[in-house]
mmCIF file of N, CA and C in Angstrom:
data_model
loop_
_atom_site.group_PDB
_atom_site.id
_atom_site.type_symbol
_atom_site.label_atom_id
_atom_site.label_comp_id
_atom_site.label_asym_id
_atom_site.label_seq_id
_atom_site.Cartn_x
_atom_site.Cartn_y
_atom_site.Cartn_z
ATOM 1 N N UNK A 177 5.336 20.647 7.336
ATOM 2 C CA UNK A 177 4.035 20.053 7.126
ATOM 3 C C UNK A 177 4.022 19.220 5.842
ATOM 4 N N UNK A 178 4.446 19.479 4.293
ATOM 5 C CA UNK A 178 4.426 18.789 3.609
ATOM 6 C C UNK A 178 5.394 17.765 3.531
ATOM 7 N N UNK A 179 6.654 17.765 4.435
ATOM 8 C CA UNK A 179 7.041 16.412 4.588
ATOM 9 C C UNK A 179 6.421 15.652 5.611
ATOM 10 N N UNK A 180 5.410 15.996 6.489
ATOM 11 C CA UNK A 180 4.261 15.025 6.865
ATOM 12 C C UNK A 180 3.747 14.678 6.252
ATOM 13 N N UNK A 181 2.861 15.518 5.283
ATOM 14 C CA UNK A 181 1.944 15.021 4.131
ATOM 15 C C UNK A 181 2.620 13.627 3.380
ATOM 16 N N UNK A 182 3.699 14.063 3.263
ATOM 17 C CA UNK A 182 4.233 12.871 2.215
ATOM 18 C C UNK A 182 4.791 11.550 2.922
ATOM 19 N N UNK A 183 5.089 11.891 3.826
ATOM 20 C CA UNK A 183 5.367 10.099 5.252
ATOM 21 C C UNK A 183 3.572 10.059 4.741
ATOM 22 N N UNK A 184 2.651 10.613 4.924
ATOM 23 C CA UNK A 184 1.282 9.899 5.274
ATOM 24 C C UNK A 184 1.158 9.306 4.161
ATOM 25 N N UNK A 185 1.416 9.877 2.342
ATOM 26 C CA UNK A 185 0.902 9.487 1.617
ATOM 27 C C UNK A 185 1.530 8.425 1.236
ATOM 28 N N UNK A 186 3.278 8.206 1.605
ATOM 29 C CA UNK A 186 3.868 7.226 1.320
ATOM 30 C C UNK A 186 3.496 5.716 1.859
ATOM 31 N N UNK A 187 2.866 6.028 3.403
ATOM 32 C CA UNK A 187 2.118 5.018 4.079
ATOM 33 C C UNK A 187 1.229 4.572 3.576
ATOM 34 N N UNK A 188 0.320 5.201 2.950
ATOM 35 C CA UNK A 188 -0.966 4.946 2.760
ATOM 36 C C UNK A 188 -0.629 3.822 1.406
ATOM 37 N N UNK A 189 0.274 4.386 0.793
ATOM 38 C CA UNK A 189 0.503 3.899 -0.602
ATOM 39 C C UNK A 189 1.304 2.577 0.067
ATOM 40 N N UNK A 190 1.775 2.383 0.777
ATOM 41 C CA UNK A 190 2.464 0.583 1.240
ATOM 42 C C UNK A 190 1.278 0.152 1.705
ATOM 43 N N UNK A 191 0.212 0.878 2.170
ATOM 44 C CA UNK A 191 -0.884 -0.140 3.029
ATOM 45 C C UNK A 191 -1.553 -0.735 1.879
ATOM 46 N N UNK A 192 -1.597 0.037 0.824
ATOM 47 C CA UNK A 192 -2.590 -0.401 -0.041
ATOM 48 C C UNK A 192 -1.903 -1.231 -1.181
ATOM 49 N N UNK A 193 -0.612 -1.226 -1.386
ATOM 50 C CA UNK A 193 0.341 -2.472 -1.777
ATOM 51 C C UNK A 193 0.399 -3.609 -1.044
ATOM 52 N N UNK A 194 0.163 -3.944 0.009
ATOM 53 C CA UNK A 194 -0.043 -5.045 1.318
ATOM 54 C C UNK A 194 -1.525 -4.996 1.055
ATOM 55 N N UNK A 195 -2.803 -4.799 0.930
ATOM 56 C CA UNK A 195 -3.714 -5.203 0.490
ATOM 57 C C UNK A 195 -4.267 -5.786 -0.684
ATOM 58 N N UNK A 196 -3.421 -5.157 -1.527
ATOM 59 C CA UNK A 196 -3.568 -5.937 -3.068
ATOM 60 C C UNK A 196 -2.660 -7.301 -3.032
ATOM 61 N N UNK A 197 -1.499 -7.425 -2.074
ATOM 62 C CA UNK A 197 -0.734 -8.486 -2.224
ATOM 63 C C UNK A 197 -1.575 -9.836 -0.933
ATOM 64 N N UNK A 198 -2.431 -9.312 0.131
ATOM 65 C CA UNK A 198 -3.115 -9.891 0.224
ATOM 66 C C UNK A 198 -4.386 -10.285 -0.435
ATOM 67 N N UNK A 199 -4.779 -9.784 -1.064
ATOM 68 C CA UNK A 199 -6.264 -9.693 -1.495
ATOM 69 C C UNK A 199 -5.938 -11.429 -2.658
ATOM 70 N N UNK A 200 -4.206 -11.277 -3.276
ATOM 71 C CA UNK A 200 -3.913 -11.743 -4.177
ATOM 72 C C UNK A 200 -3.660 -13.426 -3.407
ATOM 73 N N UNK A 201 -3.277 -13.368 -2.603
ATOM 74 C CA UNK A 201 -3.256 -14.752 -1.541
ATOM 75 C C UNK A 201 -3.983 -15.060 -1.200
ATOM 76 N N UNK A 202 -5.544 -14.335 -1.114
ATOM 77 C CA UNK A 202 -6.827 -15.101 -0.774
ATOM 78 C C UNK A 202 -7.354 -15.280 -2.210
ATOM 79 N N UNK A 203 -6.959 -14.703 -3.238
ATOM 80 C CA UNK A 203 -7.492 -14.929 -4.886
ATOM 81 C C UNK A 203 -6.720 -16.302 -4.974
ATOM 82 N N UNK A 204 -5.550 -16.605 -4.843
ATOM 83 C CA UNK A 204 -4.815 -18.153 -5.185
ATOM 84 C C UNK A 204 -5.444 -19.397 -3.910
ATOM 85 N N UNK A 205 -5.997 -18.973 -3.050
ATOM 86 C CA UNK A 205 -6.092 -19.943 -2.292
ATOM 87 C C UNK A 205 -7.538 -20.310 -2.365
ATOM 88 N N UNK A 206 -8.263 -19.005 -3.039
ATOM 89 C CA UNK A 206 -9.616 -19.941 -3.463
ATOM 90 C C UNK A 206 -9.961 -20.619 -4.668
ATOM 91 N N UNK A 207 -8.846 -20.259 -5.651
ATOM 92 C CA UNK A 207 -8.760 -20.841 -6.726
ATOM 93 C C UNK A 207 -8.342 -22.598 -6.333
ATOM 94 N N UNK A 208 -7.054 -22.474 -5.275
ATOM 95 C CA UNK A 208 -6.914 -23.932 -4.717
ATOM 96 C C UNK A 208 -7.702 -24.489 -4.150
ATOM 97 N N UNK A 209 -8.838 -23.963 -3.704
ATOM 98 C CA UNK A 209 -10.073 -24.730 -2.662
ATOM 99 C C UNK A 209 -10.975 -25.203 -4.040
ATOM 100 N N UNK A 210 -11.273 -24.322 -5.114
ATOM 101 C CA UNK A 210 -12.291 -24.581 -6.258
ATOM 102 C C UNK A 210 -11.963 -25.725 -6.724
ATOM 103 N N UNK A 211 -10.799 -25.985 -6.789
ATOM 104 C CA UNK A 211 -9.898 -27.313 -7.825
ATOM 105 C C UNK A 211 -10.335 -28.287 -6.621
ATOM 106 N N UNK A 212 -10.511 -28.612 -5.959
ATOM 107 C CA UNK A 212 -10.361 -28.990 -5.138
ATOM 108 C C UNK A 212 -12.291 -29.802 -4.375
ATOM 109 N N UNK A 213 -13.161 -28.869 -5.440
ATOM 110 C CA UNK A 213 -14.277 -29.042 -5.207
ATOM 111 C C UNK A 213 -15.003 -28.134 -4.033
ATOM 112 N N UNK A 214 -13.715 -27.186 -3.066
ATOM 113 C CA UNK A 214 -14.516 -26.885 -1.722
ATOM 114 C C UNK A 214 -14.665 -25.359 -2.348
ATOM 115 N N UNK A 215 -15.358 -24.813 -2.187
ATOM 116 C CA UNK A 215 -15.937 -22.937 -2.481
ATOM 117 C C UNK A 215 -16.134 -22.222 -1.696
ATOM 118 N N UNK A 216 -16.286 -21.969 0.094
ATOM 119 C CA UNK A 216 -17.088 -21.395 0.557
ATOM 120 C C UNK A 216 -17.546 -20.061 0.312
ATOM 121 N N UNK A 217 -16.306 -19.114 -0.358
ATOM 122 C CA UNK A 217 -16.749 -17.732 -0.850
ATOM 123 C C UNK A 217 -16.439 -17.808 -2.167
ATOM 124 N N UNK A 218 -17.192 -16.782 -2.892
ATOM 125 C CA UNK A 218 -16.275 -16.249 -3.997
ATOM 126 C C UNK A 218 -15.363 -14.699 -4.311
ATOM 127 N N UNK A 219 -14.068 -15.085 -4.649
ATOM 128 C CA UNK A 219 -13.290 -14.062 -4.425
ATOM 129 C C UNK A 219 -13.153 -13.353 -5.837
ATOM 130 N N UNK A 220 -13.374 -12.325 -5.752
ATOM 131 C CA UNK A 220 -13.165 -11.331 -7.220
ATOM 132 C C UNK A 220 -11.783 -11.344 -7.173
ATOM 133 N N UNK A 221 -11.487 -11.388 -8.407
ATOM 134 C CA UNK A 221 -10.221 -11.366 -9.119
ATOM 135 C C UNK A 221 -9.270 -10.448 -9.140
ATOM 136 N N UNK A 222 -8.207 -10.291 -8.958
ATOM 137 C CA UNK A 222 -6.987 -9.708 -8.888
ATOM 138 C C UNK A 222 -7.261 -7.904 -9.900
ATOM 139 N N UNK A 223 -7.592 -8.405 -11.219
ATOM 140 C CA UNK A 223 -8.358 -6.965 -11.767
ATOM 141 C C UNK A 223 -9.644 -6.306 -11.026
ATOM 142 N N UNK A 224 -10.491 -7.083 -10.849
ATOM 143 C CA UNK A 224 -12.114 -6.852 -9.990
ATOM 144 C C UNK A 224 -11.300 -5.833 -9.046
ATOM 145 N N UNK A 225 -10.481 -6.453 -8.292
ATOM 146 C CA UNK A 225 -10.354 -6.215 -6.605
ATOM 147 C C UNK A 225 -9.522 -4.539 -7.173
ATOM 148 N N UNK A 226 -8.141 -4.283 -8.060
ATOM 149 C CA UNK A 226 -8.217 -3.418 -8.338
ATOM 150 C C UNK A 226 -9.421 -2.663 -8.831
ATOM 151 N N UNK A 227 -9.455 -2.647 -9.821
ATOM 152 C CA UNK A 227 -10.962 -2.164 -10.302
ATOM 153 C C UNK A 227 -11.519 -1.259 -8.969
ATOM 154 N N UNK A 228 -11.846 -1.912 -8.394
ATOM 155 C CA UNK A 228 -12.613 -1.534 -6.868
ATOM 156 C C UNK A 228 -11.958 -0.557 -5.635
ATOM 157 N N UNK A 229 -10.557 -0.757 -5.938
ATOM 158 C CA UNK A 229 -9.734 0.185 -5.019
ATOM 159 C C UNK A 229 -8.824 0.435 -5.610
ATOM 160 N N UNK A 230 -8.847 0.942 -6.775
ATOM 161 C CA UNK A 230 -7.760 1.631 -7.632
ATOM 162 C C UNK A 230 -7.325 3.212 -6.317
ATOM 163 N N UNK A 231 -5.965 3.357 -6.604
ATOM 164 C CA UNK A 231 -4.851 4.189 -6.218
ATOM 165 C C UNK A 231 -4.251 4.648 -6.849
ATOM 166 N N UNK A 232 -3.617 5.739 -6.349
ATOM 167 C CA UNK A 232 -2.681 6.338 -7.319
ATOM 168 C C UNK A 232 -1.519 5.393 -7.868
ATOM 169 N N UNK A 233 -1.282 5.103 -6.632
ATOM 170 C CA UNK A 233 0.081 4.101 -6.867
ATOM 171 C C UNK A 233 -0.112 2.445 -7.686
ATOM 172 N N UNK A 234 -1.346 2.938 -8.836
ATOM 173 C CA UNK A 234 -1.795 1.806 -9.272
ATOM 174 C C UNK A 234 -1.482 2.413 -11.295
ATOM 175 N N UNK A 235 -0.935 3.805 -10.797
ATOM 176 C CA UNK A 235 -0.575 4.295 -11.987
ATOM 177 C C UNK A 235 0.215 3.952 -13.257
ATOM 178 N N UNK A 236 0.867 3.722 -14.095
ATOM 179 C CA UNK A 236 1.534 3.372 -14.866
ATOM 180 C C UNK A 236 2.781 3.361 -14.498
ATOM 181 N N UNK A 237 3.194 4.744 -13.988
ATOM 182 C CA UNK A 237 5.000 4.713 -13.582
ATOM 183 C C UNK A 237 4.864 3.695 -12.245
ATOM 184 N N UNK A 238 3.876 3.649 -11.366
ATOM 185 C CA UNK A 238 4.515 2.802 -10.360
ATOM 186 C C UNK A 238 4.361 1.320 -10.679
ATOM 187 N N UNK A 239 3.353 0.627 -11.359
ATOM 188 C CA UNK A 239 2.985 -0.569 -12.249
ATOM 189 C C UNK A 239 4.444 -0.777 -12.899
ATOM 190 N N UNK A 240 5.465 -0.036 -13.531
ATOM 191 C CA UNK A 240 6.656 0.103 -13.857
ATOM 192 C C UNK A 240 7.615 0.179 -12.829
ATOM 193 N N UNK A 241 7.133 -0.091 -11.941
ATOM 194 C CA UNK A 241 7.888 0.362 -10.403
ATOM 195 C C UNK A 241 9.096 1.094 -11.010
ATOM 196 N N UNK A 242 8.967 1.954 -11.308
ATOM 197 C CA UNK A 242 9.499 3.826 -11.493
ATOM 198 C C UNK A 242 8.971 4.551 -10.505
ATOM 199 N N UNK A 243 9.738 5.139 -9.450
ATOM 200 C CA UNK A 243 9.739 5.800 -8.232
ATOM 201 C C UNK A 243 8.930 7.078 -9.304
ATOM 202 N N UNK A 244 8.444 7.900 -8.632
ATOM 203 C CA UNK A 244 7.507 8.956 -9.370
ATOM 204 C C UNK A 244 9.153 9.931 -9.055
ATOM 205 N N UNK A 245 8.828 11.206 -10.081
ATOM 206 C CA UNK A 245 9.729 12.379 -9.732
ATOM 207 C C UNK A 245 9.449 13.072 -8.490
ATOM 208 N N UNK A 246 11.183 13.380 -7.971
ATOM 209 C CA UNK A 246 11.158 14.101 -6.962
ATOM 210 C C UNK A 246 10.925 13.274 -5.322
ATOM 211 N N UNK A 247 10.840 11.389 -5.802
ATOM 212 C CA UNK A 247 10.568 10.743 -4.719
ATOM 213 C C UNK A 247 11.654 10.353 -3.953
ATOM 214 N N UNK A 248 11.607 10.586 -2.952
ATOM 215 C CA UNK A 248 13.216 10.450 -1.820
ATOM 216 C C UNK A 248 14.065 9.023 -1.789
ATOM 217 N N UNK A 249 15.423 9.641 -1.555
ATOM 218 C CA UNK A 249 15.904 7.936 -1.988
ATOM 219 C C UNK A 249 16.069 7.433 -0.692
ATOM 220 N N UNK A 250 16.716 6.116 0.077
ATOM 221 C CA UNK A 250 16.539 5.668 1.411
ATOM 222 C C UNK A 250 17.000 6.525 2.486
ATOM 223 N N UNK A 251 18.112 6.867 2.142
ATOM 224 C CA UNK A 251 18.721 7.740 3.292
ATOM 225 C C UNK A 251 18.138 9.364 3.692
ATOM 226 N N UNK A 252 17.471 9.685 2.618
ATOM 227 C CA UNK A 252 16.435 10.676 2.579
ATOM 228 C C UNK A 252 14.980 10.481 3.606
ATOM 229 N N UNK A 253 14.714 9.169 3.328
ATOM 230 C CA UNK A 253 13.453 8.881 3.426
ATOM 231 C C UNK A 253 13.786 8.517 5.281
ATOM 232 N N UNK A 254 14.525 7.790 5.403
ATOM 233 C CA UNK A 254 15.071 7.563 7.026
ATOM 234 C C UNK A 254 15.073 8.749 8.061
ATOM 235 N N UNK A 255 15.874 9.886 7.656
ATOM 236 C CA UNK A 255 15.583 11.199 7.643
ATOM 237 C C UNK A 255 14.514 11.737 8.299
ATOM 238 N N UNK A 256 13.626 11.650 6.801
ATOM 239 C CA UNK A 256 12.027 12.035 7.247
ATOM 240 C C UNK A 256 11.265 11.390 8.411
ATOM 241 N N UNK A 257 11.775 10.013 8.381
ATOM 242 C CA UNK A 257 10.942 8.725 9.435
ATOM 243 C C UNK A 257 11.531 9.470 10.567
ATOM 244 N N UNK A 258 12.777 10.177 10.876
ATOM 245 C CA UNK A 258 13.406 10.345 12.229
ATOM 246 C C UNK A 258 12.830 12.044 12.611
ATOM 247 N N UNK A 259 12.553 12.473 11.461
ATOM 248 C CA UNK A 259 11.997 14.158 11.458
ATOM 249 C C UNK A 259 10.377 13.738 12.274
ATOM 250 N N UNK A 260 9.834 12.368 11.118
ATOM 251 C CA UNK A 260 8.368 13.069 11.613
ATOM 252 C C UNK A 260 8.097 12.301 13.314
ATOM 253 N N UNK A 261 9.109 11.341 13.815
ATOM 254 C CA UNK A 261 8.755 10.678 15.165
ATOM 255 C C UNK A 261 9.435 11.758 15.999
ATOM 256 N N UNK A 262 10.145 13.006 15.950
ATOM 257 C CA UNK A 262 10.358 13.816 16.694
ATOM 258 C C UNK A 262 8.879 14.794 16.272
ATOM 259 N N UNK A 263 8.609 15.053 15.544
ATOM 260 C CA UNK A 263 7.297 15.721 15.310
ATOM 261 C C UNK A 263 6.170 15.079 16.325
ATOM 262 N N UNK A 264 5.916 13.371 16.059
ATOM 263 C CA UNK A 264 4.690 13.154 16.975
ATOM 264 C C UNK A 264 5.209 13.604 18.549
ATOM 265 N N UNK A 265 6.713 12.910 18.718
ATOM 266 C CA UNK A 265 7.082 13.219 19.907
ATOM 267 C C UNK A 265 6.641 14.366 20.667
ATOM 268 N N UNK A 266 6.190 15.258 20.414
ATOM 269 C CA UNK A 266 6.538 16.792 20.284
ATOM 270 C C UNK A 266 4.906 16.988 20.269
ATOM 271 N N UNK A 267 4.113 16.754 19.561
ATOM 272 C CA UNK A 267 2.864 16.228 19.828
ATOM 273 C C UNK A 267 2.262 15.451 20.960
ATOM 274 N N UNK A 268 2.866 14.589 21.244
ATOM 275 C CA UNK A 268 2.491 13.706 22.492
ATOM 276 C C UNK A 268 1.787 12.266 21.953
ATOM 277 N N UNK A 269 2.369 11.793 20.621
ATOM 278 C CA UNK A 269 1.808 10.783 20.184
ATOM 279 C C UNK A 269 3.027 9.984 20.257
ATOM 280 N N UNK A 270 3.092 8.675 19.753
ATOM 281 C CA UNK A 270 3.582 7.447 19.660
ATOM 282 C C UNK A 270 4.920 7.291 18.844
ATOM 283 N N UNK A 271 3.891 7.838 17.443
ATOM 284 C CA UNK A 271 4.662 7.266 16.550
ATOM 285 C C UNK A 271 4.528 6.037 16.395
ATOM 286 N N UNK A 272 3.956 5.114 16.540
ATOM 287 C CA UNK A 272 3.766 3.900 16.224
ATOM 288 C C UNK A 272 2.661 3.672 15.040
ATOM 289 N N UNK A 273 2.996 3.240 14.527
ATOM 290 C CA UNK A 273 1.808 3.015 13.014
ATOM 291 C C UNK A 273 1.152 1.516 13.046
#
């Protein structure tokens, strides 16, 4: 069970790295529309948008991209990906994320 816990939390923590790295491509592209004279929204800023959905993984060691202690290295982590899709298997789910 807690190497489920930790596939979920590891997920959760890439989804929300892919949201800040989008959030950051709609922050540069309205900055390019402003220069530009066109505005239709306004986008809060790269701090704002943290600010607003701060995470763990918004912590200092990972801001240092320093793997936290005790965090699995690839061939570990592959492992787990192949442990927990025999788990959904076994469940009657997908596995598809």
């Amino acid at each position: 069970m807690e190497q489920y816990l930790q596939h979920l939390v590891r997920q959760q923590a890439a989804n929300h790295r892919g949201q800040v790295r989008i959030h950051e491509c709609l922050y540069q592209l309205s900055l390019s529309q402003q220069g530009q004279g066109f505005a239709p929204f306004a986008c809060p800023t790269p701090d704002q948008f943290r600010a607003e959905v701060a995470w763990p993984g918004d912590w200092p060691e990972a801001q240092a991209k320093e793997a936290p202690a005790g965090a699995p290295g690839d061939a570990e982590e592959a492992c787990m990906d192949e442990e927990m899709t025999n788990l959904l298997g076994f469940l009657g789910g997908s596995g598809a994320t």
